[in-house]
CSV table of C-alpha atoms and ligand atoms in Angstrom, one decimal:
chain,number,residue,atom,x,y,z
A,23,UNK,CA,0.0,0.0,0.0
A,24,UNK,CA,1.0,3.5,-0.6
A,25,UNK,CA,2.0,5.5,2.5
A,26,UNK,CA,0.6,8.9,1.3
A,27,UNK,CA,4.0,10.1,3.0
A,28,UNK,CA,3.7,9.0,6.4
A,29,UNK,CA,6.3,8.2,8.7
A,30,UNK,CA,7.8,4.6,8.6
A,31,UNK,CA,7.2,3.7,12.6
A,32,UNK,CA,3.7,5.9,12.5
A,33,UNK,CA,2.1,3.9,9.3
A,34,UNK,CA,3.5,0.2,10.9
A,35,UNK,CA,1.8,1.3,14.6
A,36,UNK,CA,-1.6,2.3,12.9
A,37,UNK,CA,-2.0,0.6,10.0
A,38,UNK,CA,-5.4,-0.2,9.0
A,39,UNK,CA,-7.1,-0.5,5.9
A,40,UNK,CA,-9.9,2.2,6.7
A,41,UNK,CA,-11.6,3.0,3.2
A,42,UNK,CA,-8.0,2.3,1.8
A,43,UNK,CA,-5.8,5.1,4.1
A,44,UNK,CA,-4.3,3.8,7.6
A,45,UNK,CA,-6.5,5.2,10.4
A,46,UNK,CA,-6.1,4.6,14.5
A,47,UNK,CA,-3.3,5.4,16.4
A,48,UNK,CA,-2.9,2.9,18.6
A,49,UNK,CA,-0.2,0.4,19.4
A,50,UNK,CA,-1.6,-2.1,16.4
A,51,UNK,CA,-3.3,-2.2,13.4
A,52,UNK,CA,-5.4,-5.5,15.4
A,53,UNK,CA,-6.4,-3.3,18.3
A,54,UNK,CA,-7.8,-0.5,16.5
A,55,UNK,CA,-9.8,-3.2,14.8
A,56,UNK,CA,-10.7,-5.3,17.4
A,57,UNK,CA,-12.4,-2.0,19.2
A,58,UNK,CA,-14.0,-1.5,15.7
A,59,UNK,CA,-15.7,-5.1,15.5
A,60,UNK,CA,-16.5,-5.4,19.1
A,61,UNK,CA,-17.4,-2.5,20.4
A,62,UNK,CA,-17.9,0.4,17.6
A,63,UNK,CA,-19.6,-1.3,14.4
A,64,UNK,CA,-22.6,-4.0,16.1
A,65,UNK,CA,-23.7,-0.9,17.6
A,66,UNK,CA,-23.7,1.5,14.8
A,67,UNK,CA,-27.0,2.4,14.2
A,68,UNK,CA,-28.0,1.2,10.6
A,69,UNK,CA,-28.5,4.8,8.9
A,70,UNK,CA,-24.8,5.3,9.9
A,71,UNK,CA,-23.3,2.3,8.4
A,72,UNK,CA,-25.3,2.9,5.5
A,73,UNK,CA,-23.9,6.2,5.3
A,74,UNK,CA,-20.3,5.0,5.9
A,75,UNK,CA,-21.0,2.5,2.9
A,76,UNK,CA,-21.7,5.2,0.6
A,77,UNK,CA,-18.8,7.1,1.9
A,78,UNK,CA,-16.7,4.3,1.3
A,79,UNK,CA,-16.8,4.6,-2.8
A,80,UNK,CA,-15.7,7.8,-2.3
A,81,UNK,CA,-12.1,9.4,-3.5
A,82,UNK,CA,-11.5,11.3,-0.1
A,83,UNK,CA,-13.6,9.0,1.9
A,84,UNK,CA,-10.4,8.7,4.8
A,85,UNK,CA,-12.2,12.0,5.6
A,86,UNK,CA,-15.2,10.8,6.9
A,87,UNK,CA,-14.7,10.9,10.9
A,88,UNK,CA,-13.5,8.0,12.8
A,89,UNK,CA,-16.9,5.5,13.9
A,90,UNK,CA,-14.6,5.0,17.3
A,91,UNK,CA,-14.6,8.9,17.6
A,92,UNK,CA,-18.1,9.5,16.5
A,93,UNK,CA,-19.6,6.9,19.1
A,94,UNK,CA,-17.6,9.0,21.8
A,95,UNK,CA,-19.3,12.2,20.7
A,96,UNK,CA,-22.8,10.3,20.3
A,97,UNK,CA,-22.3,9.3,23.9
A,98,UNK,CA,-21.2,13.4,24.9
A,99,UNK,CA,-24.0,14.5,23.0
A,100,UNK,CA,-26.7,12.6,24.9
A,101,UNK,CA,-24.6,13.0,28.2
A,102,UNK,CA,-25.6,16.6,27.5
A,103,UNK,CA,-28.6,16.5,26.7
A,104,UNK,CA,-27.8,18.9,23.8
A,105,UNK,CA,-30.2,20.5,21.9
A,106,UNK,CA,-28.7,23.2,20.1
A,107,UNK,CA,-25.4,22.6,17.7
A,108,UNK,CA,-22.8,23.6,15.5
A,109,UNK,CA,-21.0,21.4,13.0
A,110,UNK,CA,-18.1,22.8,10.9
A,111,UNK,CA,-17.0,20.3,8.1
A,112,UNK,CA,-19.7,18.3,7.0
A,113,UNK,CA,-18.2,16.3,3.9
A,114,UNK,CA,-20.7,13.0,3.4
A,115,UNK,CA,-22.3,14.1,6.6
A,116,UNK,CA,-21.3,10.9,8.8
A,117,UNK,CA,-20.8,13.2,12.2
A,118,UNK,CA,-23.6,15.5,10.7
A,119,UNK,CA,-26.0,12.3,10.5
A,120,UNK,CA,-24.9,10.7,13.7
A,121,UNK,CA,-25.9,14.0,15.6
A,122,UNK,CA,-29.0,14.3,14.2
A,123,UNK,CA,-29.6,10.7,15.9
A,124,UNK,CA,-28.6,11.9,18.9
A,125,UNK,CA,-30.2,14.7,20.2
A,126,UNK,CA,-33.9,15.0,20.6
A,127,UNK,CA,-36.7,15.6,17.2
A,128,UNK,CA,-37.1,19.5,18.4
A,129,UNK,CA,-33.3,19.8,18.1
A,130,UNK,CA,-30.8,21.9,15.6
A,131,UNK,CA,-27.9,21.8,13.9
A,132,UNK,CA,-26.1,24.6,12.2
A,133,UNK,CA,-23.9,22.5,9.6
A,134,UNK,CA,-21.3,24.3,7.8
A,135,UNK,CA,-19.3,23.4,4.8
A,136,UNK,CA,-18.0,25.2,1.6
A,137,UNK,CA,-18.9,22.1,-0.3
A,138,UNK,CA,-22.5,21.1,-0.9
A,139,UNK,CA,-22.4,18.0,-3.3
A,140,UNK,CA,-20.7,16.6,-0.9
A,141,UNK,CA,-23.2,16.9,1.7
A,142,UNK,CA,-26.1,15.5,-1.3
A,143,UNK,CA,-24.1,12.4,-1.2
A,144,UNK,CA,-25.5,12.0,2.2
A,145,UNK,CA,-28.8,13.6,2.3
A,146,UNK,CA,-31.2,10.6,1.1
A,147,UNK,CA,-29.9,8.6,4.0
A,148,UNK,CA,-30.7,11.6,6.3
A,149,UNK,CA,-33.9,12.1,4.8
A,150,UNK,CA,-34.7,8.3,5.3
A,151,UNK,CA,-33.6,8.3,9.0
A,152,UNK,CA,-36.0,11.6,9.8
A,153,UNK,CA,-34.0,13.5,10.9
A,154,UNK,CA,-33.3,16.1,8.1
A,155,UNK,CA,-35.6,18.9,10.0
A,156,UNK,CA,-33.0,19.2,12.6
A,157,UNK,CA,-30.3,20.4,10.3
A,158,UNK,CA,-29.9,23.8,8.8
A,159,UNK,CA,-27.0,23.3,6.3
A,160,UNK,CA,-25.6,26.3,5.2
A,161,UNK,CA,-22.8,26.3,2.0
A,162,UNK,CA,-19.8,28.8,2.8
A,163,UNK,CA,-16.8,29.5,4.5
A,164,UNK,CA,-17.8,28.6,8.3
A,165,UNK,CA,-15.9,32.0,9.6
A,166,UNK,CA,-18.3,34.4,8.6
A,167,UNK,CA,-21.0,32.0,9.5
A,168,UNK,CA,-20.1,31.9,12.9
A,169,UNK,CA,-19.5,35.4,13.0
A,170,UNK,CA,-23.1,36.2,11.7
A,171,UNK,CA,-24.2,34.0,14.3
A,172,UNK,CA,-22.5,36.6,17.1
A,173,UNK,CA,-24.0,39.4,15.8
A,174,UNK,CA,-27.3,37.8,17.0
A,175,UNK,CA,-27.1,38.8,20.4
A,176,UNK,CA,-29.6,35.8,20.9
A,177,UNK,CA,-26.8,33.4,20.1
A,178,UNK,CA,-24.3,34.2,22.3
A,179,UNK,CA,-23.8,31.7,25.5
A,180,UNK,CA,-26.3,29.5,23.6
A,181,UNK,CA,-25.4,26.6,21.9
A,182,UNK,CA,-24.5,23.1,24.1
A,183,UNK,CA,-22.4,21.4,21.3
A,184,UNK,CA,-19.8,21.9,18.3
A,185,UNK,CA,-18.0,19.6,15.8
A,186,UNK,CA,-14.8,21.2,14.4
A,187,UNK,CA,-13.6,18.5,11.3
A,188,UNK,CA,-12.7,21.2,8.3
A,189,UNK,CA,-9.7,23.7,7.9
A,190,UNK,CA,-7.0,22.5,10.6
A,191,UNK,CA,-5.4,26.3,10.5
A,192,UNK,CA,-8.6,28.1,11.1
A,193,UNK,CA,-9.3,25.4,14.5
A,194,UNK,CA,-7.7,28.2,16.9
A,195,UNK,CA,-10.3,31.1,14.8
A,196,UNK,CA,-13.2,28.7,15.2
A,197,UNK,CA,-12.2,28.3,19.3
A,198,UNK,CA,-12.9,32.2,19.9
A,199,UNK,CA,-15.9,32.0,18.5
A,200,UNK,CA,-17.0,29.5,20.0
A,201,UNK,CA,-16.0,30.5,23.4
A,202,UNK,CA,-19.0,32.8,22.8
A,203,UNK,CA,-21.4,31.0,21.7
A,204,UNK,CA,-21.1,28.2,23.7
A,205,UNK,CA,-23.0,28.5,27.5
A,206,UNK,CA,-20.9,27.2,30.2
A,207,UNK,CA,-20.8,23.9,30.2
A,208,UNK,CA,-21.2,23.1,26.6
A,209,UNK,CA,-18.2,20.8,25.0
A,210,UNK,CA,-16.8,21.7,21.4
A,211,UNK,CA,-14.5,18.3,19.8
A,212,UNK,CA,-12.2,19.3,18.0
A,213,UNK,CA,-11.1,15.9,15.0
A,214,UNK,CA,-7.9,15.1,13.7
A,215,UNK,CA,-5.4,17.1,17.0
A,216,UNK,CA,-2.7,14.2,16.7
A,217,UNK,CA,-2.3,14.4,13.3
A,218,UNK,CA,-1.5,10.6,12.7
A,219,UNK,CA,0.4,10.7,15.8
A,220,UNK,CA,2.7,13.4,13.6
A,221,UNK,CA,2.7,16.1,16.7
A,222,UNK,CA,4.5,13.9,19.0
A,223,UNK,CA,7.2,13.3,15.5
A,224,UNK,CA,10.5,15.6,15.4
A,225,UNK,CA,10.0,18.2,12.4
A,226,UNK,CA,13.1,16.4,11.1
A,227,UNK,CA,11.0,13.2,11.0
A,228,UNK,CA,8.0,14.3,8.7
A,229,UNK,CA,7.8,14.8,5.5
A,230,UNK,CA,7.8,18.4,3.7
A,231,UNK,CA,4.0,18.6,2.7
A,232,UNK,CA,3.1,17.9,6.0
A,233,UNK,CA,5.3,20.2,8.3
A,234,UNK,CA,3.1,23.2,8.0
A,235,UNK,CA,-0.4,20.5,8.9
A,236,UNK,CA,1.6,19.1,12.0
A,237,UNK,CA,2.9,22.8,13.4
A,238,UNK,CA,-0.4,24.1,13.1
A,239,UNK,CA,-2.1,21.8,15.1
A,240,UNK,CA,1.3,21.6,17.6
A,241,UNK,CA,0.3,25.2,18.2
A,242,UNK,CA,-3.1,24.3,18.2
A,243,UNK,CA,-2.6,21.6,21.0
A,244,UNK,CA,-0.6,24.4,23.3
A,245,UNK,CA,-3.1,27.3,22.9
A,246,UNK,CA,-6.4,24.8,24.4
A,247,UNK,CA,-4.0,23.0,27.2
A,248,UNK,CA,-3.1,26.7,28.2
A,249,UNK,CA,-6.9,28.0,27.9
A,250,UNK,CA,-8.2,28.8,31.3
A,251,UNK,CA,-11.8,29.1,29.8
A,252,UNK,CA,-11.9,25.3,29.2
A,253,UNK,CA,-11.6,21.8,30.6
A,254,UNK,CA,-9.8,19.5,28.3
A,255,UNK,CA,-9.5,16.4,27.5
A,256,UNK,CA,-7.2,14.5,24.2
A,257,UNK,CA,-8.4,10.9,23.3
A,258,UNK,CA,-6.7,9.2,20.8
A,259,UNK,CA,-9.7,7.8,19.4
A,260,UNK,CA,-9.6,8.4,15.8
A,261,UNK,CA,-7.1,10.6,14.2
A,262,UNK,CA,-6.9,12.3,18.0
A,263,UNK,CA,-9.9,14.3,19.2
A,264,UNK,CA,-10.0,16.7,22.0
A,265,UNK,CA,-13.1,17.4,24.1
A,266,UNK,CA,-13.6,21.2,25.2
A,267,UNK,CA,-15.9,22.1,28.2
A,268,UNK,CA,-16.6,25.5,28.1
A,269,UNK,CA,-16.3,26.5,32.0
A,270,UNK,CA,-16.3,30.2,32.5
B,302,LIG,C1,-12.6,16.1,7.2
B,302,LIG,S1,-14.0,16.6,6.2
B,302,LIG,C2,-15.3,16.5,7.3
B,302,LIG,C3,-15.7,15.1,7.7
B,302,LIG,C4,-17.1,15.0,8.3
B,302,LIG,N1,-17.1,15.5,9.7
B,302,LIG,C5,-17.6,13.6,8.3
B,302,LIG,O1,-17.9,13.0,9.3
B,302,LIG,O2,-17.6,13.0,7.2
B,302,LIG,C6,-13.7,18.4,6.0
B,302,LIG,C7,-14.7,19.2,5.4
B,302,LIG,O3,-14.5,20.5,5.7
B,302,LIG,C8,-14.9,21.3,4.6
B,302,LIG,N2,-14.2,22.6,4.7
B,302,LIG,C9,-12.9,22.9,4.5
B,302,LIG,N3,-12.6,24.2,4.7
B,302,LIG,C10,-13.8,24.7,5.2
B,302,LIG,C11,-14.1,26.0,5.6
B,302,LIG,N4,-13.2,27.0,5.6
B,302,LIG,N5,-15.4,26.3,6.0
B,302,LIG,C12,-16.3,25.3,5.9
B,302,LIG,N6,-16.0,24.0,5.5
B,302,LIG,C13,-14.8,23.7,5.1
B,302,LIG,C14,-14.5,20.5,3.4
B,302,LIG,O4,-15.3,20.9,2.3
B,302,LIG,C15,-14.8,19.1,3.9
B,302,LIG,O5,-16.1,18.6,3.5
B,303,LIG,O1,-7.0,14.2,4.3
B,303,LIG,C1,-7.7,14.9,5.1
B,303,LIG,C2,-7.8,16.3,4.8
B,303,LIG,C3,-8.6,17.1,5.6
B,303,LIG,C4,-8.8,18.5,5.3
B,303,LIG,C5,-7.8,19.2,4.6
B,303,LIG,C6,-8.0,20.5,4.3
B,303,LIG,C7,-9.1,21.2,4.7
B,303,LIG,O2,-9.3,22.5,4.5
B,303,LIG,C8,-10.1,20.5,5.4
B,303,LIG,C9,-9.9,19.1,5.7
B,303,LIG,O3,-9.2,16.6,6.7
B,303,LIG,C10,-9.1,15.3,7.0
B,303,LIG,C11,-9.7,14.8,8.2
B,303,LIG,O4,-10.4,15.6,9.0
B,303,LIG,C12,-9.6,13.4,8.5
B,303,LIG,O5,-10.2,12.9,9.6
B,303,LIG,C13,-8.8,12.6,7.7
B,303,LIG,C14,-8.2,13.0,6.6
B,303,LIG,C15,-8.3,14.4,6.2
């Protein structure tokens, strides 16, 4: 298999045939995939795996978020209860779909991405779960989105949950905003913060394309441990996700 430049040591560690691309990051390729079949994928609700099946014939399908990661935030969206979210990077709409599920029928979700044929891939499956009413998808750059959003005074302090998967150098932009609109106590996940375990890699160690990917979300990673407005936590489920709690 081609290693789409990855590191030697990374692609032996997490090598799994996800949709063609190595995804996981833990110590083998059998573990990742042992959570997958006995834990993750019997209880993927059938909408879900249909979606993922779709995805699958897809070009850039390794960009479809992590089923381990997206039963964690299925788990933190019921946990909270939440009713009102954001979503930023929506591609085939597997996150998008599985947070539909998971919060109640009266519930919304302001989906962002600059890309709507992408999101069409997904649609009839949202359509035939019933829960396309919650989502409000809007095509554009999610910036000025979320900045319209502040200038509704209504918004601010309001929103319980957010799902950050699009533009890794525009993460620590989307974080001030949504230290706004968030209340207290509601989480934002942020995807992909270990960059194929690439952070923890000397620059020396990783290849050209990718030094600018892995120093932004280095600087990333620094900036949210530092944040006194948040509680954190980083899970290497996935491609690394880490869990924001809003406190003050
Ligand atoms: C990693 S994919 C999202 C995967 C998605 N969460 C899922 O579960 O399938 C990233 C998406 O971000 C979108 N995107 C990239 N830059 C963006 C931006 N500045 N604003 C909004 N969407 C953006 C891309 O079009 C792409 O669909
Ligand atoms: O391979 C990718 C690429 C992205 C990506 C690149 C540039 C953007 O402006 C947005 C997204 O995101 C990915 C991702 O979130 C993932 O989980 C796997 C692969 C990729």
């Amino acid at each position: 298999m081609e290693d789409c430049g990855m590191p030697k040591g990374l692609l032996q560690s997490a090598q799994v045939e996800h949709y063609g691309r190595p995804k996981g990051l833990l110590q083998s390729a059998e573990l990742y995939q042992y959570i997958l079949e006995t834990s993750v994928y019997p209880r993927e609700p059938e909408p879900l795996k249909e979606l993922r099946d779709i995805t699958a014939s897809h070009p850039r399908a390794s960009m479809a978020t992590s089923p381990d990661a997206g039963q964690l935030m299925a788990m933190l969206l019921k946990l909270l209860d939440a009713k009102k979210t954001i979503e930023v990077g929506v591609f085939t709409g597997y996150s998008l779909l599985l947070t539909a599920l998971s919060i109640p029928d009266d519930g919304k979700i302001i989906a962002i991405d600059v890309n709507r044929e992408t999101y069409e891939i997904g649609l009839p499956v949202i359509q035939k779960a019933g829960v396309q009413h919650k989502i409000d998808f809007v095509e554009s750059q999610a910036l000025p989105v979320l900045d319209k959003l502040l200038e509704d005074h209504g918004n601010a302090g309001s929103f319980d949950f957010a799902f950050i998967d699009a533009d890794k150098d525009n993460y620590i932009n989307y974080h001030e905003r949504l230290m706004k609109l968030l209340k207290v106590g509601g989480v934002v996940v942020y995807d992909n913060t270990l960059r194929r375990g690439m952070v923890a890699l000397p620059e020396s160690a990783v290849p050209e394309w990718r030094k600018q990917d892995r120093q932004v979300m280095i600087e990333l990673n620094k900036s949210l441990a530092a944040d006194p407005r948040v509680q954190i936590s980083h899970v290497p489920l996935g491609d690394g996700i880490t869990i924001c709690r809003r406190i003050c």
